[in-house]
Coordinates of C-alpha atoms in Angstrom, one line a residue:
M1 CA 12.6 87.0 -76.0
K2 CA 14.9 85.4 -78.6
Y3 CA 14.5 85.8 -82.3
V4 CA 15.4 83.5 -85.3
L5 CA 15.2 85.2 -88.7
V6 CA 15.0 83.0 -91.8
T7 CA 15.8 84.7 -95.1
G8 CA 16.2 83.3 -98.6
G9 CA 18.6 83.9 -101.5
V10 CA 19.3 83.0 -105.1
V11 CA 15.8 82.0 -106.1
S12 CA 12.4 81.9 -104.6
G13 CA 10.6 78.6 -103.7
L14 CA 13.5 77.1 -101.9
G15 CA 11.4 76.1 -98.9
K16 CA 12.0 79.0 -96.4
G17 CA 8.6 78.2 -94.9
V18 CA 9.4 74.5 -94.4
T19 CA 12.8 75.5 -93.0
A20 CA 11.4 78.0 -90.6
S21 CA 8.7 75.6 -89.4
S22 CA 11.2 72.7 -89.0
I23 CA 13.5 75.0 -87.0
G24 CA 10.6 75.7 -84.7
V25 CA 9.8 71.9 -84.4
V26 CA 13.4 71.1 -83.4
L27 CA 13.6 74.0 -80.9
K28 CA 10.2 73.0 -79.5
S29 CA 11.4 69.4 -79.1
C30 CA 14.3 70.9 -77.0
G31 CA 11.7 72.1 -74.5
L32 CA 11.3 75.7 -75.7
R33 CA 8.0 77.5 -76.5
I34 CA 7.8 78.8 -80.0
T35 CA 5.9 81.5 -81.9
S36 CA 6.1 82.5 -85.6
I37 CA 5.8 85.6 -87.7
K38 CA 5.7 85.7 -91.5
I39 CA 6.7 88.9 -93.3
D40 CA 5.2 89.4 -96.8
P41 CA 6.6 92.4 -98.7
Y42 CA 3.6 92.9 -101.0
L43 CA 1.3 95.9 -100.7
N44 CA -1.9 94.0 -100.1
T45 CA -3.2 94.4 -96.6
D46 CA -3.8 90.6 -96.5
A47 CA -4.0 87.7 -98.8
G48 CA -7.8 87.7 -99.0
T49 CA -8.2 89.2 -102.4
M50 CA -5.3 87.4 -104.2
S51 CA -5.9 84.7 -106.7
P52 CA -4.6 81.2 -105.8
F53 CA -2.7 81.2 -109.0
E54 CA -0.9 84.3 -107.9
H55 CA 0.1 83.3 -104.4
G56 CA -1.2 79.9 -103.5
E57 CA -4.1 79.3 -101.2
V58 CA -5.5 81.8 -98.7
F59 CA -5.1 80.3 -95.2
V60 CA -7.8 81.3 -92.6
L61 CA -7.1 81.7 -88.9
D62 CA -9.4 81.4 -85.9
D63 CA -9.7 85.2 -85.6
G64 CA -10.7 85.5 -89.3
G65 CA -7.4 86.6 -90.6
E66 CA -6.8 85.8 -94.3
V67 CA -3.1 85.1 -94.4
D68 CA -0.2 83.6 -96.4
L69 CA -0.2 79.8 -96.7
D70 CA 3.1 79.6 -94.7
L71 CA 1.1 80.4 -91.6
G72 CA -0.7 77.2 -92.3
N73 CA 2.7 75.5 -92.4
Y74 CA 3.6 76.9 -89.0
E75 CA 0.3 75.9 -87.4
R76 CA 0.5 72.3 -88.7
F77 CA 4.2 71.9 -87.9
L78 CA 4.0 73.4 -84.4
D79 CA 0.4 72.7 -83.5
I80 CA -0.2 76.3 -82.5
K81 CA -3.0 78.9 -83.2
L82 CA -1.7 82.1 -84.8
T83 CA -3.5 85.5 -85.3
R84 CA -3.8 87.8 -88.2
D85 CA -1.0 90.0 -86.7
N86 CA 1.4 87.1 -87.1
N87 CA 1.4 87.9 -90.8
I88 CA 3.0 91.3 -91.5
T89 CA 2.6 92.9 -95.0
T90 CA 3.8 96.1 -96.4
G91 CA 0.2 97.1 -96.8
K92 CA -0.4 96.7 -93.0
I93 CA 2.7 98.6 -92.0
Y94 CA 2.0 101.5 -94.3
Q95 CA -1.6 101.6 -93.3
S96 CA -0.8 101.8 -89.6
V97 CA 1.8 104.5 -90.2
L98 CA -0.5 106.6 -92.4
E99 CA -3.3 106.3 -89.8
K100 CA -1.0 107.7 -87.2
E101 CA 0.1 110.5 -89.5
R102 CA -3.6 111.4 -90.1
K103 CA -4.2 111.5 -86.4
G104 CA -1.2 113.8 -85.9
E105 CA 0.9 111.4 -83.8
Y106 CA 4.1 112.4 -85.6
L107 CA 3.8 116.0 -84.4
G108 CA 4.3 117.6 -87.8
K109 CA 7.5 115.7 -88.7
T110 CA 8.3 114.5 -92.2
V111 CA 7.1 110.9 -92.3
Q112 CA 9.7 108.7 -94.0
V113 CA 10.6 105.1 -94.6
V114 CA 13.5 105.6 -92.1
P115 CA 12.7 105.9 -89.2
H116 CA 8.9 105.7 -89.2
I117 CA 8.3 102.6 -91.4
T118 CA 11.3 100.7 -90.0
N119 CA 10.3 101.6 -86.4
A120 CA 6.7 100.4 -87.1
I121 CA 8.1 97.1 -88.3
Q122 CA 10.2 96.6 -85.3
E123 CA 7.4 97.5 -82.9
W124 CA 5.0 95.1 -84.7
I125 CA 7.5 92.3 -84.3
E126 CA 8.1 92.9 -80.6
R127 CA 4.4 93.3 -79.9
V128 CA 3.3 90.1 -81.7
A129 CA 6.2 88.0 -80.4
M130 CA 4.9 88.5 -76.9
V131 CA 1.4 87.0 -77.6
P132 CA 1.2 83.3 -76.6
V133 CA 0.0 81.0 -79.4
D134 CA 0.3 77.6 -77.7
G135 CA -2.6 77.9 -75.2
K136 CA -0.3 78.6 -72.3
E137 CA 0.2 81.8 -70.3
G138 CA 3.1 84.1 -70.9
P139 CA 5.2 84.8 -73.9
A140 CA 7.1 82.2 -75.9
D141 CA 10.8 81.7 -75.6
V142 CA 11.7 82.0 -79.3
C143 CA 10.1 83.8 -82.1
V144 CA 10.9 82.4 -85.6
I145 CA 10.5 85.1 -88.3
E146 CA 10.4 84.3 -92.0
L147 CA 11.1 87.1 -94.4
G148 CA 9.3 86.4 -97.7
G149 CA 10.8 86.9 -101.1
T150 CA 14.5 86.8 -102.0
I151 CA 17.4 89.0 -100.7
G152 CA 17.8 91.9 -103.2
D153 CA 14.0 92.3 -103.9
I154 CA 13.2 96.0 -104.0
E155 CA 9.9 95.6 -102.0
S156 CA 11.7 93.9 -99.1
M157 CA 14.3 96.7 -98.5
P158 CA 12.4 98.5 -95.7
F159 CA 12.1 95.1 -93.9
I160 CA 15.8 94.3 -94.4
E161 CA 16.8 97.7 -92.9
A162 CA 14.3 97.3 -90.0
L163 CA 15.6 93.8 -89.2
G164 CA 19.2 95.1 -89.4
Q165 CA 18.4 97.8 -86.8
F166 CA 16.4 95.2 -84.8
S167 CA 19.3 92.8 -84.6
Y168 CA 21.5 95.6 -83.2
R169 CA 18.8 96.7 -80.8
V170 CA 18.0 93.3 -79.2
G171 CA 21.8 92.6 -79.0
A172 CA 24.1 89.7 -79.5
G173 CA 22.7 86.5 -77.9
N174 CA 19.1 87.3 -78.8
F175 CA 19.2 87.2 -82.6
C176 CA 20.1 84.4 -84.9
L177 CA 20.0 84.7 -88.7
V178 CA 19.5 81.5 -90.8
H179 CA 20.0 82.1 -94.5
V180 CA 18.4 79.5 -96.9
S181 CA 20.3 79.4 -100.2
L182 CA 20.7 77.2 -103.2
V183 CA 23.8 75.0 -104.0
P184 CA 23.0 73.7 -107.5
V185 CA 24.5 70.7 -109.1
L186 CA 25.3 71.1 -112.8
N187 CA 24.5 67.9 -114.7
V188 CA 27.3 68.5 -117.1
V189 CA 30.1 68.3 -114.5
G190 CA 28.1 66.9 -111.5
E191 CA 29.8 69.4 -109.2
Q192 CA 28.1 71.4 -106.4
K193 CA 28.4 75.1 -107.1
T194 CA 28.9 77.6 -104.3
K195 CA 29.0 80.8 -106.2
P196 CA 25.3 81.6 -106.1
T197 CA 25.3 81.3 -102.3
Q198 CA 28.5 83.3 -102.0
H199 CA 26.9 86.2 -104.0
S200 CA 23.7 85.9 -102.0
V201 CA 25.5 86.1 -98.6
R202 CA 27.6 89.0 -99.9
G203 CA 24.4 90.9 -100.8
L204 CA 22.9 90.1 -97.4
R205 CA 26.0 91.4 -95.6
G206 CA 26.0 94.5 -97.8
L207 CA 22.5 95.3 -96.5
G208 CA 23.6 95.1 -92.9
L209 CA 22.7 91.5 -91.9
T210 CA 25.3 88.7 -91.3
P211 CA 24.1 85.1 -91.3
N212 CA 24.9 82.9 -88.4
I213 CA 23.8 79.7 -90.1
L214 CA 23.6 78.6 -93.7
A215 CA 20.8 76.2 -94.7
C216 CA 21.8 75.0 -98.2
R217 CA 19.2 73.4 -100.5
S218 CA 20.7 70.8 -102.8
T219 CA 19.8 67.5 -104.4
K220 CA 22.3 65.7 -102.2
E221 CA 24.3 66.2 -99.0
L222 CA 27.0 68.8 -99.2
E223 CA 30.5 67.5 -99.6
E224 CA 33.0 68.5 -96.9
N225 CA 35.2 70.6 -99.3
V226 CA 32.1 72.5 -100.4
K227 CA 31.3 73.3 -96.8
E228 CA 34.8 74.5 -96.2
K229 CA 34.6 76.7 -99.3
L230 CA 31.3 78.2 -98.2
S231 CA 32.7 78.7 -94.7
Q232 CA 35.7 80.5 -96.0
F233 CA 33.9 82.9 -98.4
C234 CA 30.7 83.4 -96.4
H235 CA 32.4 83.8 -92.9
V236 CA 30.2 81.1 -91.4
P237 CA 31.7 78.3 -89.3
A238 CA 31.5 74.9 -91.1
A239 CA 29.6 73.5 -88.1
N240 CA 26.9 76.0 -88.8
I241 CA 26.4 75.0 -92.4
V242 CA 23.6 72.4 -92.9
T243 CA 22.3 70.7 -96.0
L244 CA 18.6 70.5 -96.7
Y245 CA 18.8 67.8 -99.4
D246 CA 15.9 66.0 -101.1
V247 CA 14.2 63.4 -98.8
S248 CA 11.4 60.9 -99.2
N249 CA 8.9 63.0 -97.3
I250 CA 8.8 66.4 -95.7
W251 CA 8.5 64.9 -92.2
R252 CA 12.2 64.1 -92.4
I253 CA 13.3 67.8 -92.6
P254 CA 13.3 68.4 -88.8
L255 CA 15.2 65.1 -88.5
L256 CA 17.8 66.4 -91.0
L257 CA 18.3 69.5 -88.9
R258 CA 18.6 67.5 -85.7
D259 CA 21.1 65.0 -87.2
Q260 CA 23.3 67.9 -88.4
K261 CA 23.2 69.6 -85.0
A262 CA 21.4 72.7 -86.3
H263 CA 19.7 73.1 -82.9
E264 CA 23.0 73.2 -81.1
A265 CA 24.3 76.0 -83.5
I266 CA 21.1 78.0 -82.9
L267 CA 21.0 77.5 -79.2
K268 CA 24.7 78.5 -79.0
V269 CA 24.0 81.8 -80.9
L270 CA 21.0 82.5 -78.7
N271 CA 22.8 81.6 -75.4
L272 CA 20.2 79.0 -74.6
E273 CA 22.4 75.9 -74.3
S274 CA 21.9 75.6 -70.6
F275 CA 18.1 75.9 -70.8
A276 CA 17.4 73.4 -73.5
R277 CA 17.4 69.6 -73.5
E278 CA 18.2 67.1 -76.3
P279 CA 15.6 67.2 -79.0
K280 CA 13.0 64.4 -78.7
L281 CA 11.6 63.7 -82.1
D282 CA 10.6 60.0 -81.8
E283 CA 7.1 60.8 -83.0
W284 CA 8.5 62.4 -86.2
V285 CA 10.7 59.4 -86.8
A286 CA 7.7 57.1 -86.4
R287 CA 5.4 59.2 -88.7
A288 CA 8.1 59.4 -91.4
T289 CA 8.8 55.7 -91.2
I290 CA 5.1 54.8 -91.4
F291 CA 4.6 57.1 -94.4
D292 CA 7.5 55.5 -96.3
A293 CA 6.2 52.0 -95.6
L294 CA 2.7 52.6 -97.0
Q295 CA 1.8 50.5 -100.0
D296 CA -2.0 50.2 -100.3
T297 CA -3.2 53.2 -102.2
V298 CA -6.4 55.3 -102.1
R299 CA -7.2 57.4 -105.1
I300 CA -9.0 60.7 -104.5
A301 CA -10.2 62.8 -107.4
M302 CA -9.7 66.5 -106.7
V303 CA -12.3 68.4 -108.8
G304 CA -11.4 72.1 -108.9
K305 CA -10.6 75.1 -111.1
Y306 CA -7.1 75.8 -109.8
T307 CA -5.7 72.3 -110.5
G308 CA -2.7 73.8 -112.4
L309 CA -1.1 74.9 -109.1
S310 CA -1.1 72.4 -106.2
D311 CA -0.4 75.2 -103.7
S312 CA -3.9 76.5 -104.5
Y313 CA -5.2 73.6 -102.4
L314 CA -2.3 73.1 -100.1
S315 CA -4.3 72.7 -96.8
V316 CA -6.7 70.3 -98.5
L317 CA -3.8 68.2 -99.7
K318 CA -2.3 68.2 -96.3
A319 CA -5.6 67.2 -94.7
L320 CA -5.9 64.4 -97.2
L321 CA -2.4 63.3 -96.4
H322 CA -3.0 63.4 -92.6
A323 CA -6.2 61.3 -93.1
S324 CA -4.6 58.8 -95.5
V325 CA -1.6 58.1 -93.1
D326 CA -4.1 57.8 -90.3
C327 CA -5.9 55.1 -92.3
H328 CA -2.6 53.5 -93.4
R329 CA -3.2 54.3 -97.1
K330 CA -0.8 55.8 -99.6
L331 CA -2.5 58.8 -101.1
V332 CA -2.8 59.3 -104.8
V333 CA -4.5 62.6 -105.8
D334 CA -6.0 62.7 -109.3
W335 CA -6.3 66.3 -110.5
V336 CA -9.5 66.9 -112.4
A337 CA -10.1 70.3 -113.9
S338 CA -13.8 70.9 -113.4
T339 CA -14.1 72.6 -116.8
D340 CA -13.0 69.4 -118.5
L341 CA -16.1 67.5 -117.2
E342 CA -18.5 69.9 -118.9
D343 CA -20.4 69.2 -122.1
S344 CA -18.7 72.1 -123.9
T345 CA -15.3 70.4 -123.5
A346 CA -16.7 67.3 -125.1
I347 CA -17.0 69.3 -128.3
E348 CA -14.0 71.6 -128.0
A349 CA -11.5 69.1 -126.5
P350 CA -12.9 65.6 -126.6
D351 CA -9.6 64.0 -125.4
A352 CA -9.4 66.2 -122.3
Y353 CA -13.1 65.5 -121.6
K354 CA -12.6 61.7 -121.9
A355 CA -9.4 61.8 -119.7
A356 CA -11.2 63.9 -117.0
W357 CA -14.1 61.5 -116.8
N358 CA -11.9 58.5 -116.8
L359 CA -10.0 59.9 -113.8
L360 CA -13.3 60.7 -112.0
K361 CA -14.7 57.3 -112.6
G362 CA -11.5 55.6 -111.6
A363 CA -11.2 57.3 -108.2
D364 CA -12.1 55.7 -104.9
G365 CA -13.5 59.0 -103.6
I366 CA -14.3 62.5 -104.8
L367 CA -13.5 65.9 -103.2
V368 CA -14.8 69.2 -104.4
P369 CA -13.0 72.1 -102.6
G370 CA -14.0 75.7 -102.2
G371 CA -13.7 78.4 -104.8
F372 CA -15.1 81.5 -106.2
G373 CA -16.5 82.5 -109.6
D374 CA -18.6 80.6 -112.2
R375 CA -15.9 79.0 -114.2
G376 CA -16.0 75.2 -113.9
V377 CA -19.2 75.3 -111.7
Q378 CA -21.1 73.0 -114.0
G379 CA -18.3 70.4 -113.9
K380 CA -18.4 70.4 -110.1
I381 CA -22.1 69.9 -110.2
L382 CA -21.6 66.9 -112.5
A383 CA -19.0 65.5 -110.2
A384 CA -21.4 65.7 -107.2
K385 CA -24.1 64.1 -109.3
Y386 CA -21.8 61.2 -110.3
A387 CA -20.8 60.6 -106.7
R388 CA -24.5 60.7 -105.5
E389 CA -25.8 58.4 -108.2
N390 CA -23.0 55.9 -108.1
N391 CA -22.6 55.7 -104.3
V392 CA -19.0 57.1 -104.5
P393 CA -17.7 58.7 -101.3
Y394 CA -17.9 62.5 -101.6
L395 CA -16.8 65.5 -99.6
G396 CA -17.8 69.0 -100.6
I397 CA -16.1 71.9 -98.9
C398 CA -17.7 75.4 -98.9
L399 CA -18.6 75.9 -102.6
G400 CA -18.4 72.1 -103.0
M401 CA -21.2 71.8 -100.4
Q402 CA -23.3 74.5 -102.0
L403 CA -23.1 72.9 -105.4
A404 CA -24.0 69.5 -104.0
V405 CA -27.2 71.2 -102.7
V406 CA -27.8 72.8 -106.2
E407 CA -27.3 69.4 -107.8
F408 CA -29.7 67.7 -105.4
A409 CA -32.4 70.3 -106.1
R410 CA -32.1 70.0 -109.8
N411 CA -31.9 66.2 -110.2
V412 CA -33.7 64.8 -107.1
M413 CA -36.3 67.5 -106.4
N414 CA -36.9 68.2 -110.1
L415 CA -36.1 71.9 -109.9
P416 CA -34.1 72.4 -113.1
E417 CA -33.7 76.2 -112.6
A418 CA -32.2 75.8 -109.1
N419 CA -29.0 77.8 -108.8
S420 CA -26.8 80.0 -106.6
T421 CA -27.3 83.7 -106.8
E422 CA -23.5 83.9 -107.0
F423 CA -23.8 82.6 -110.5
D424 CA -27.3 83.8 -111.4
P425 CA -28.5 86.8 -109.4
N426 CA -32.0 86.4 -110.9
A427 CA -32.3 82.6 -110.3
K428 CA -35.9 81.5 -110.2
T429 CA -35.1 78.9 -107.6
P430 CA -32.3 80.4 -105.4
C431 CA -31.2 77.5 -103.2
V432 CA -28.0 79.3 -102.3
I433 CA -28.2 83.0 -101.5
F434 CA -26.0 86.0 -100.5
M435 CA -25.7 86.4 -96.8
P436 CA -27.6 89.5 -95.5
E437 CA -24.6 90.8 -93.5
G438 CA -22.2 90.6 -96.4
S439 CA -20.9 93.6 -98.3
K440 CA -21.4 94.0 -102.1
T441 CA -19.1 97.0 -102.4
H442 CA -16.0 95.9 -100.5
M443 CA -14.3 92.6 -101.2
G444 CA -11.4 92.4 -98.6
G445 CA -12.2 91.1 -95.2
T446 CA -16.0 91.2 -95.6
M447 CA -16.9 87.5 -95.8
R448 CA -18.0 85.3 -92.9
L449 CA -14.5 84.6 -91.6
G450 CA -12.8 82.7 -88.8
S451 CA -13.9 80.1 -86.2
R452 CA -17.6 79.6 -85.8
R453 CA -19.6 77.0 -83.9
T454 CA -21.6 74.3 -85.5
F455 CA -24.2 72.3 -83.6
F456 CA -25.1 68.8 -84.5
K457 CA -28.9 68.2 -85.0
F458 CA -28.7 64.5 -85.6
V459 CA -26.7 62.4 -83.1
D460 CA -26.6 59.3 -85.3
C461 CA -25.2 61.0 -88.4
K462 CA -21.8 60.1 -89.8
S463 CA -20.3 63.5 -89.2
A464 CA -21.2 63.6 -85.5
K465 CA -19.8 60.1 -85.0
L466 CA -16.5 61.1 -86.8
Y467 CA -16.1 64.1 -84.4
G468 CA -16.6 61.8 -81.4
N469 CA -20.3 62.2 -80.7
V470 CA -19.9 65.8 -79.4
N471 CA -22.7 68.4 -79.4
Y472 CA -20.8 71.0 -81.4
V473 CA -17.5 71.7 -83.1
D474 CA -15.6 75.0 -83.9
E475 CA -14.3 75.2 -87.4
R476 CA -13.1 78.0 -89.7
H477 CA -15.2 79.7 -92.3
R478 CA -14.7 81.8 -95.5
H479 CA -17.8 82.4 -97.5
R480 CA -20.3 85.0 -98.7
F481 CA -23.1 82.7 -99.7
E482 CA -25.2 80.2 -97.8
V483 CA -27.9 77.7 -98.3
N484 CA -31.3 79.4 -98.6
P485 CA -32.9 78.7 -95.1
D486 CA -36.4 79.1 -96.6
M487 CA -35.8 76.0 -98.8
V488 CA -34.5 73.7 -96.0
P489 CA -37.8 72.0 -95.3
E490 CA -38.2 71.1 -98.9
F491 CA -34.7 69.6 -99.0
E492 CA -35.2 67.6 -95.8
N493 CA -38.5 66.2 -97.1
A494 CA -36.7 65.1 -100.3
G495 CA -34.0 63.2 -98.2
L496 CA -31.1 65.7 -97.8
Q497 CA -30.2 66.1 -94.1
F498 CA -28.8 69.3 -92.7
V499 CA -27.1 67.6 -89.8
G500 CA -25.1 70.6 -88.6
K501 CA -26.3 74.2 -88.1
D502 CA -25.1 77.4 -86.5
E503 CA -26.3 78.6 -83.1
T504 CA -29.4 80.3 -84.6
G505 CA -30.4 77.1 -86.5
K506 CA -30.9 79.1 -89.6
R507 CA -27.5 78.8 -91.2
M508 CA -26.7 75.4 -92.7
E509 CA -23.2 74.0 -91.9
I510 CA -23.1 70.3 -92.7
I511 CA -25.2 68.2 -95.1
E512 CA -25.5 64.4 -95.5
I513 CA -27.4 61.9 -97.5
P514 CA -28.2 59.2 -95.0
N515 CA -28.4 56.1 -97.3
H516 CA -25.2 57.0 -99.1
R517 CA -21.8 55.4 -98.3
Y518 CA -20.4 58.8 -97.5
F519 CA -21.9 62.0 -99.0
V520 CA -20.9 64.9 -96.8
G521 CA -20.8 68.7 -97.4
A522 CA -19.4 71.3 -95.0
Q523 CA -19.9 75.0 -95.3
F524 CA -16.7 75.5 -93.2
H525 CA -13.2 74.6 -94.2
P526 CA -12.1 71.6 -92.0
E527 CA -8.7 71.4 -93.7
F528 CA -7.5 74.5 -91.9
K529 CA -7.5 72.7 -88.5
S530 CA -6.1 69.4 -89.6
R531 CA -2.9 68.3 -88.1
P532 CA -0.7 65.1 -88.7
S533 CA -1.5 64.0 -85.2
K534 CA -5.1 65.3 -85.3
P535 CA -6.4 64.7 -88.8
S536 CA -9.7 66.4 -89.7
P537 CA -12.6 63.9 -88.9
L538 CA -14.4 64.7 -92.2
F539 CA -11.3 64.0 -94.2
V540 CA -10.7 60.8 -92.2
G541 CA -14.3 59.8 -93.1
L542 CA -13.7 60.4 -96.8
V543 CA -10.5 58.4 -96.9
A544 CA -11.9 55.6 -94.7
A545 CA -15.0 55.4 -96.9
S546 CA -12.9 55.4 -100.0
S547 CA -10.8 52.5 -98.7
G548 CA -13.5 50.4 -97.2
Q549 CA -12.8 51.2 -93.5
L550 CA -15.7 53.6 -92.7
D551 CA -18.0 51.1 -91.1
R552 CA -15.3 49.8 -88.8
L553 CA -14.3 53.3 -88.0
L554 CA -17.8 54.3 -87.0
Q555 CA -18.4 51.2 -85.0
G556 CA -15.0 51.5 -83.2
C557 CA -13.9 48.0 -84.2
C558 CA -10.2 47.1 -84.2
N559 CA -10.1 44.1 -86.5
G560 CA -7.3 43.5 -88.9
H561 CA -3.8 45.0 -89.3
V562 CA -5.2 48.5 -90.2
V563 CA -7.0 50.2 -87.4
P564 CA -8.7 53.5 -88.2
T565 CA -8.2 56.5 -86.0
K566 CA -9.9 56.8 -82.7
H567 CA -11.1 60.4 -82.2
S568 CA -12.0 62.2 -79.1
L569 CA -13.0 65.9 -79.0
S570 CA -13.5 68.4 -76.3
N571 CA -14.5 72.0 -76.8
G572 CA -13.8 71.8 -80.5
S573 CA -10.4 70.2 -80.4
Y574 CA -9.8 66.6 -81.4
T575 CA -7.0 64.1 -81.0
S576 CA -6.1 60.9 -82.7
T577 CA -4.2 57.8 -82.1
V578 CA -2.5 55.7 -84.8
H579 CA -2.4 52.0 -84.2
Q580 CA 0.2 49.7 -85.7
N581 CA 0.6 46.0 -85.1
G582 CA -1.7 46.1 -82.1
H583 CA 0.2 48.9 -80.4
A584 CA -1.2 52.4 -80.0
K585 CA 1.1 55.3 -80.6
K586 CA 0.1 58.9 -80.0
L587 CA 1.3 61.3 -82.7
A588 CA 1.7 65.0 -81.8
N589 CA 3.2 68.2 -83.2
G590 CA 2.1 68.8 -86.8
L591 CA 4.1 69.0 -89.9
S592 CA 2.8 70.2 -93.3
N593 CA 4.0 71.1 -96.8
G594 CA 4.6 67.6 -98.2
A595 CA 6.8 66.7 -101.1
F596 CA 4.9 66.1 -104.3
Y597 CA 5.9 64.0 -107.3
A598 CA 4.0 63.1 -110.4
N599 CA 3.3 59.4 -111.1
G600 CA 1.2 58.8 -114.2
N601 CA -2.1 60.6 -114.0
G602 CA -2.0 60.9 -110.2
L603 CA 0.0 62.9 -107.8
H604 CA 1.6 61.2 -104.8
V605 CA 1.8 63.3 -101.6

């Protein structure tokens, strides 16, 4: 097994996750099998109980693991399926060591950070690296490890020590360290400054790790004299210094690495030159080129409570991006804070209220993502009502589906006191209830999590057609509440169809309003399995409906210069083909974490 460690210096948020994922993409294109591990130095056991404002979205894996959003990056970039053990946290390591101590496995010794914690970290890495994640038998060839945080952080010190020991243990030729650092350009003089990177590398070497490759983030490509200076003071060959400068879209990052021969430097350090081929990234080139050429826009209103931080909805944004490129539309996301749609805001902040409703009414489609807590719930209900009454395409995910049910009960079935027991435990008309198997005393890891099977009950519904007319799909879940099964007959008599249910037929998974252009709600989170080459069918349906392509998509017609995606699905996995100018081009190997930039009231992805 070969290991590539990616660390970061100077400041956080440089894009270590994108860099680690892109390294994996380039090595995979060389014919190597890749797996990934993310190390998060925080004390939480997992990311499940953390606020999206604190650490971005919580990404959910097939096995129910609630993990850091970077594992979503890895899955989308590399088209692999990771497990909860691929996310190492300080909490997990200390928990495992303390459990062993309580069992007496340390034979009465004094349990210390060195060697017990550091050994546990190394053993965890070696064990998880051997688990295949690409659906093939046997271990991968290379494990890409990302160390979260910044070099010098107190909480990451045990991991730095463990990785220093680990590099010595696996030996030269089996370990490559890529250090991501910042080379700022001061506006006053316009000169690229190397001193921050010099100090970062000096600190890293002082902790026992020596970088083999420097990946320098900068606004523009590094000048040759800057590379020579970094090489001299950081003891890294100039050929092993690459620039990750700003590009038009994130799908160009693996191409940057390839063009600067980063793969050759890594393969040389790992003694893999004779086993690898030249990287084949034609599909990445095609996808990046198509994205840059898109001109016709589609506006999607994202109605949520965490709109102040785009990372809170990262996977949703990625799924929208995948679907919009698939439909040959340039995505514009209009962020709408759900609280701004509520009547109370009309009194307290009338300008914000007016602006929010203008964005909602100006959108081609509306998306209400998942969430927890009662803040902004009424605004989401109002968004669902507006979409239903005005025939605007709507996709509700998890809470967005539940609140669409509440809205339908209140305004179609004339049940004004309909509510979810999450927000009103004593609701007189509880149309969304707490699941019987849930825990009311423990929050972490107690929801209905991971991949679950959904069976279609109506073969002619939009959702089933979008998934390729299959009998069932496997999608990832994360929820404590569900639609009250006792009220389902009432809803169906009123015109709300529950087109997807679990294996028991008692848990509602997908809702639709048949005579609406596109009104779909999913209890699961389809965004977690979306890939650039395999966009989520429900997101494709939303974007297609919002851009006037849904009928052709459902009918399978191929008229005009824009041809919607053709989906086929087997055993819960779907594929897609992008057509351009009459020619079909298969797109494979996902990439995520797009570059965002503001443009007026919208956000381009």
